PDB file of C-alpha atoms in Angstrom:
ATOM      1  CA  MET R   1       1.601 -16.320 -45.228  1.00 53.00           C
ATOM      2  CA  ALA R   2      -0.610 -14.329 -43.194  1.00 54.00           C
ATOM      3  CA  ALA R   3       0.485 -15.898 -39.852  1.00 54.00           C
ATOM      4  CA  SER R   4       4.213 -15.373 -40.974  1.00 63.00           C
ATOM      5  CA  THR R   5       3.354 -11.841 -41.691  1.00 61.00           C
ATOM      6  CA  ALA R   6       1.722 -11.354 -38.198  1.00 54.00           C
ATOM      7  CA  ALA R   7       4.771 -13.200 -36.563  1.00 60.00           C
ATOM      8  CA  GLU R   8       7.297 -10.904 -38.257  1.00 70.00           C
ATOM      9  CA  PHE R   9       4.880  -7.817 -36.947  1.00 64.00           C
ATOM     10  CA  LYS R  10       5.270  -9.497 -33.403  1.00 66.00           C
ATOM     11  CA  PHE R  11       1.615  -8.021 -32.715  1.00 65.00           C
ATOM     12  CA  SER R  12      -0.631  -9.847 -30.482  1.00 73.00           C
ATOM     13  CA  GLU R  13      -3.191  -9.822 -33.635  1.00 80.00           C
ATOM     14  CA  THR R  14      -2.722  -8.439 -37.141  1.00 83.00           C
ATOM     15  CA  CYS R  15      -5.784  -8.092 -39.253  1.00 87.00           C
ATOM     16  CA  TYR R  16      -6.482  -8.382 -42.775  1.00 91.00           C
ATOM     17  CA  LEU R  17      -9.216  -6.580 -44.486  1.00 93.00           C
ATOM     18  CA  THR R  18     -10.648  -7.006 -48.043  1.00 94.00           C
ATOM     19  CA  ARG R  19     -13.404  -5.388 -49.681  1.00 95.00           C
ATOM     20  CA  ILE R  20     -16.272  -7.910 -51.100  1.00 94.00           C
ATOM     21  CA  PRO R  21     -18.531  -6.973 -53.691  1.00 89.00           C
ATOM     22  CA  ASN R  22     -21.879  -7.026 -51.846  1.00 78.00           C
ATOM     23  CA  PHE R  23     -25.019  -7.647 -54.155  1.00 80.00           C
ATOM     24  CA  THR R  24     -27.280  -9.057 -51.417  1.00 84.00           C
ATOM     25  CA  SER R  25     -27.276  -6.306 -48.895  1.00 84.00           C
ATOM     26  CA  PRO R  26     -27.141  -2.189 -48.836  1.00 89.00           C
ATOM     27  CA  ASN R  27     -24.291  -2.269 -46.517  1.00 93.00           C
ATOM     28  CA  PRO R  28     -20.452  -2.458 -47.347  1.00 95.00           C
ATOM     29  CA  LYS R  29     -19.013  -5.746 -46.779  1.00 95.00           C
ATOM     30  CA  PHE R  30     -15.367  -6.967 -45.979  1.00 96.00           C
ATOM     31  CA  CYS R  31     -13.648  -9.963 -45.226  1.00 95.00           C
ATOM     32  CA  LEU R  32     -11.838  -9.677 -41.807  1.00 95.00           C
ATOM     33  CA  ARG R  33      -9.208 -12.171 -40.571  1.00 94.00           C
ATOM     34  CA  TRP R  34      -7.114 -11.843 -37.347  1.00 90.00           C
ATOM     35  CA  PHE R  35      -3.712 -13.647 -37.109  1.00 87.00           C
ATOM     36  CA  ALA R  36      -1.421 -14.040 -33.854  1.00 85.00           C
ATOM     37  CA  PRO R  37       2.134 -14.590 -34.423  1.00 83.00           C
ATOM     38  CA  VAL R  38       1.616 -18.470 -34.668  1.00 83.00           C
ATOM     39  CA  THR R  39      -2.047 -18.964 -35.669  1.00 85.00           C
ATOM     40  CA  GLU R  40      -5.352 -17.675 -37.022  1.00 87.00           C
ATOM     41  CA  VAL R  41      -7.646 -16.255 -34.184  1.00 85.00           C
ATOM     42  CA  LYS R  42     -11.281 -16.999 -34.059  1.00 83.00           C
ATOM     43  CA  LEU R  43     -12.210 -13.282 -32.879  1.00 83.00           C
ATOM     44  CA  CYS R  44     -10.407 -10.072 -31.858  1.00 85.00           C
ATOM     45  CA  GLY R  45     -12.694  -7.174 -30.632  1.00 87.00           C
ATOM     46  CA  HIS R  46     -10.317  -4.307 -30.608  1.00 89.00           C
ATOM     47  CA  VAL R  47      -8.988  -4.971 -34.130  1.00 90.00           C
ATOM     48  CA  THR R  48     -12.688  -5.352 -35.254  1.00 93.00           C
ATOM     49  CA  LEU R  49     -13.309  -1.928 -33.860  1.00 94.00           C
ATOM     50  CA  ALA R  50     -10.103  -0.582 -35.046  1.00 93.00           C
ATOM     51  CA  SER R  51     -11.018  -1.701 -38.668  1.00 95.00           C
ATOM     52  CA  ALA R  52     -14.380  -0.198 -38.405  1.00 95.00           C
ATOM     53  CA  HIS R  53     -13.190   3.387 -37.131  1.00 94.00           C
ATOM     54  CA  THR R  54     -10.993   3.234 -39.742  1.00 94.00           C
ATOM     55  CA  LEU R  55     -13.389   2.486 -42.371  1.00 95.00           C
ATOM     56  CA  PHE R  56     -15.772   4.946 -41.084  1.00 93.00           C
ATOM     57  CA  THR R  57     -13.347   8.088 -40.517  1.00 91.00           C
ATOM     58  CA  THR R  58     -11.476   7.706 -43.757  1.00 91.00           C
ATOM     59  CA  ALA R  59     -14.733   7.659 -45.780  1.00 83.00           C
ATOM     60  CA  LEU R  60     -14.056   4.461 -47.235  1.00 90.00           C
ATOM     61  CA  VAL R  61     -17.646   3.449 -46.521  1.00 93.00           C
ATOM     62  CA  ASN R  62     -20.611   5.608 -47.218  1.00 90.00           C
ATOM     63  CA  SER R  63     -22.927   3.811 -44.819  1.00 92.00           C
ATOM     64  CA  ASN R  64     -23.468   3.650 -41.202  1.00 94.00           C
ATOM     65  CA  ILE R  65     -23.264  -0.171 -40.974  1.00 96.00           C
ATOM     66  CA  ILE R  66     -20.759  -2.132 -42.246  1.00 96.00           C
ATOM     67  CA  GLU R  67     -20.671  -6.125 -42.543  1.00 95.00           C
ATOM     68  CA  PHE R  68     -17.542  -7.963 -41.478  1.00 95.00           C
ATOM     69  CA  ASP R  69     -17.520 -11.754 -43.115  1.00 92.00           C
ATOM     70  CA  ALA R  70     -15.107 -13.514 -40.493  1.00 90.00           C
ATOM     71  CA  LEU R  71     -14.080 -16.961 -40.118  1.00 85.00           C
ATOM     72  CA  PHE R  72     -17.032 -18.126 -38.085  1.00 81.00           C
ATOM     73  CA  ALA R  73     -19.768 -15.841 -38.603  1.00 85.00           C
ATOM     74  CA  THR R  74     -21.013 -12.374 -39.812  1.00 89.00           C
ATOM     75  CA  LEU R  75     -20.174  -9.437 -37.801  1.00 93.00           C
ATOM     76  CA  THR R  76     -21.464  -5.899 -37.952  1.00 95.00           C
ATOM     77  CA  ALA R  77     -20.441  -2.334 -36.987  1.00 96.00           C
ATOM     78  CA  GLU R  78     -22.691   0.486 -36.760  1.00 96.00           C
ATOM     79  CA  ARG R  79     -21.787   3.952 -36.208  1.00 94.00           C
ATOM     80  CA  LEU R  80     -24.104   5.764 -33.833  1.00 91.00           C
ATOM     81  CA  PRO R  81     -24.297   9.424 -32.924  1.00 84.00           C
ATOM     82  CA  ASP R  82     -22.886  10.283 -29.395  1.00 74.00           C
ATOM     83  CA  ILE R  83     -25.917  10.672 -27.318  1.00 72.00           C
ATOM     84  CA  SER R  84     -23.845  12.049 -24.478  1.00 70.00           C
ATOM     85  CA  LEU R  85     -23.534  15.328 -26.556  1.00 55.00           C
ATOM     86  CA  THR R  86     -25.961  18.194 -25.164  1.00 56.00           C
ATOM     87  CA  ASN R  87     -26.674  19.973 -28.502  1.00 54.00           C
ATOM     88  CA  VAL R  88     -29.328  18.514 -30.709  1.00 52.00           C
ATOM     89  CA  SER R  89     -27.625  19.960 -33.653  1.00 53.00           C
ATOM     90  CA  GLU R  90     -24.510  18.570 -32.831  1.00 51.00           C
ATOM     91  CA  ILE R  91     -25.800  14.898 -32.766  1.00 47.00           C
ATOM     92  CA  GLN R  92     -27.629  15.359 -35.899  1.00 49.00           C
ATOM     93  CA  ASN R  93     -24.430  16.563 -37.571  1.00 51.00           C
ATOM     94  CA  GLY R  94     -22.411  13.474 -36.713  1.00 50.00           C
ATOM     95  CA  GLY R  95     -21.102  14.964 -33.248  1.00 47.00           C
ATOM     96  CA  VAL R  96     -18.540  17.544 -32.360  1.00 47.00           C
ATOM     97  CA  ASP R  97     -15.554  17.091 -34.894  1.00 55.00           C
ATOM     98  CA  GLY R  98     -17.063  13.820 -35.944  1.00 65.00           C
ATOM     99  CA  CYS R  99     -17.481  12.197 -32.709  1.00 80.00           C
ATOM    100  CA  PHE R 100     -19.597   8.970 -32.896  1.00 87.00           C
ATOM    101  CA  LEU R 101     -19.902   5.589 -31.155  1.00 91.00           C
ATOM    102  CA  ILE R 102     -19.214   2.381 -32.774  1.00 94.00           C
ATOM    103  CA  GLU R 103     -21.481  -0.761 -31.826  1.00 94.00           C
ATOM    104  CA  LEU R 104     -20.225  -4.206 -32.652  1.00 94.00           C
ATOM    105  CA  ASN R 105     -22.492  -7.119 -32.689  1.00 93.00           C
ATOM    106  CA  PHE R 106     -21.016 -10.360 -32.463  1.00 84.00           C
ATOM    107  CA  HIS R 107     -22.575 -14.017 -32.719  1.00 80.00           C
ATOM    108  CA  THR R 108     -23.535 -15.601 -29.487  1.00 81.00           C
ATOM    109  CA  VAL R 109     -21.824 -18.715 -28.412  1.00 81.00           C
ATOM    110  CA  PRO R 110     -23.623 -21.230 -26.047  1.00 87.00           C
ATOM    111  CA  VAL R 111     -21.773 -21.545 -22.686  1.00 88.00           C
ATOM    112  CA  THR R 112     -22.232 -23.692 -19.712  1.00 88.00           C
ATOM    113  CA  ASN R 113     -21.445 -23.425 -15.929  1.00 87.00           C
ATOM    114  CA  PHE R 114     -17.759 -24.122 -15.316  1.00 81.00           C
ATOM    115  CA  ASN R 115     -16.586 -26.780 -12.360  1.00 79.00           C
ATOM    116  CA  SER R 116     -16.152 -24.739  -9.115  1.00 75.00           C
ATOM    117  CA  ALA R 117     -12.915 -26.915  -8.191  1.00 78.00           C
ATOM    118  CA  GLU R 118     -11.739 -25.994 -11.619  1.00 80.00           C
ATOM    119  CA  ALA R 119     -12.639 -22.172 -11.229  1.00 81.00           C
ATOM    120  CA  SER R 120     -10.395 -21.997  -7.853  1.00 82.00           C
ATOM    121  CA  LEU R 121      -7.413 -23.318 -10.384  1.00 87.00           C
ATOM    122  CA  ILE R 122      -8.096 -20.488 -12.624  1.00 87.00           C
ATOM    123  CA  SER R 123      -8.462 -17.720  -9.742  1.00 85.00           C
ATOM    124  CA  LYS R 124      -4.853 -19.087  -8.645  1.00 87.00           C
ATOM    125  CA  ALA R 125      -3.368 -19.044 -12.015  1.00 88.00           C
ATOM    126  CA  LEU R 126      -4.604 -15.232 -12.037  1.00 88.00           C
ATOM    127  CA  ASN R 127      -2.519 -14.551  -8.824  1.00 89.00           C
ATOM    128  CA  ASP R 128      -5.599 -15.476  -6.369  1.00 88.00           C
ATOM    129  CA  ALA R 129      -8.039 -12.780  -8.330  1.00 87.00           C
ATOM    130  CA  PRO R 130     -11.482 -13.017  -7.203  1.00 88.00           C
ATOM    131  CA  LEU R 131     -13.781 -14.048  -9.617  1.00 87.00           C
ATOM    132  CA  ILE R 132     -17.289 -13.387 -10.126  1.00 86.00           C
ATOM    133  CA  ASP R 133     -18.136 -16.178 -12.672  1.00 87.00           C
ATOM    134  CA  VAL R 134     -16.250 -18.580 -14.848  1.00 89.00           C
ATOM    135  CA  LYS R 135     -18.247 -20.317 -18.053  1.00 88.00           C
ATOM    136  CA  ARG R 136     -16.907 -22.540 -20.766  1.00 87.00           C
ATOM    137  CA  THR R 137     -18.156 -22.483 -24.156  1.00 85.00           C
ATOM    138  CA  THR R 138     -19.964 -25.793 -25.428  1.00 86.00           C
ATOM    139  CA  THR R 139     -18.663 -25.613 -28.986  1.00 81.00           C
ATOM    140  CA  ASP R 140     -15.024 -25.185 -28.687  1.00 78.00           C
ATOM    141  CA  GLY R 141     -14.411 -25.212 -24.508  1.00 79.00           C
ATOM    142  CA  ASP R 142     -12.997 -21.815 -24.568  1.00 82.00           C
ATOM    143  CA  ILE R 143     -13.388 -20.333 -21.013  1.00 85.00           C
ATOM    144  CA  PHE R 144     -14.790 -16.935 -20.093  1.00 83.00           C
ATOM    145  CA  VAL R 145     -13.404 -15.564 -16.891  1.00 86.00           C
ATOM    146  CA  ILE R 146     -15.238 -12.446 -15.130  1.00 84.00           C
ATOM    147  CA  PRO R 147     -12.826 -11.001 -12.611  1.00 82.00           C
ATOM    148  CA  GLN R 148     -14.222  -9.191  -9.426  1.00 82.00           C
TER     149      GLN R 148
END
């Protein structure tokens, strides 16, 4: 059903966020899942960030840390003061008009070097974009491309 709803919305990712009673941590906990129009997605950073921002700004949580139980791991989002502010009292009061930063903590994935011959094919697929590095995850074979 979630994938069919995502297909109906036609967005690249649609997220489902559900509060979970949390008896083991002082932080509020939510189940967070991401769906593309065809399948469930393992990770979607921009939707995670948007979910955390919504929870922090609508006072749905009374905490500076939120835990998200995702398909593969537990992620955290932390509300931090905007240290670019110059007035100490603004930082202590949550920033100007509630300005703050959100730090997301994702799990790490082991990676390995990528075959240089295959990297040139990736560059060609990206309209001959120059690449700084290409890595492959050792768990799922996903490819990380760092363009120049």
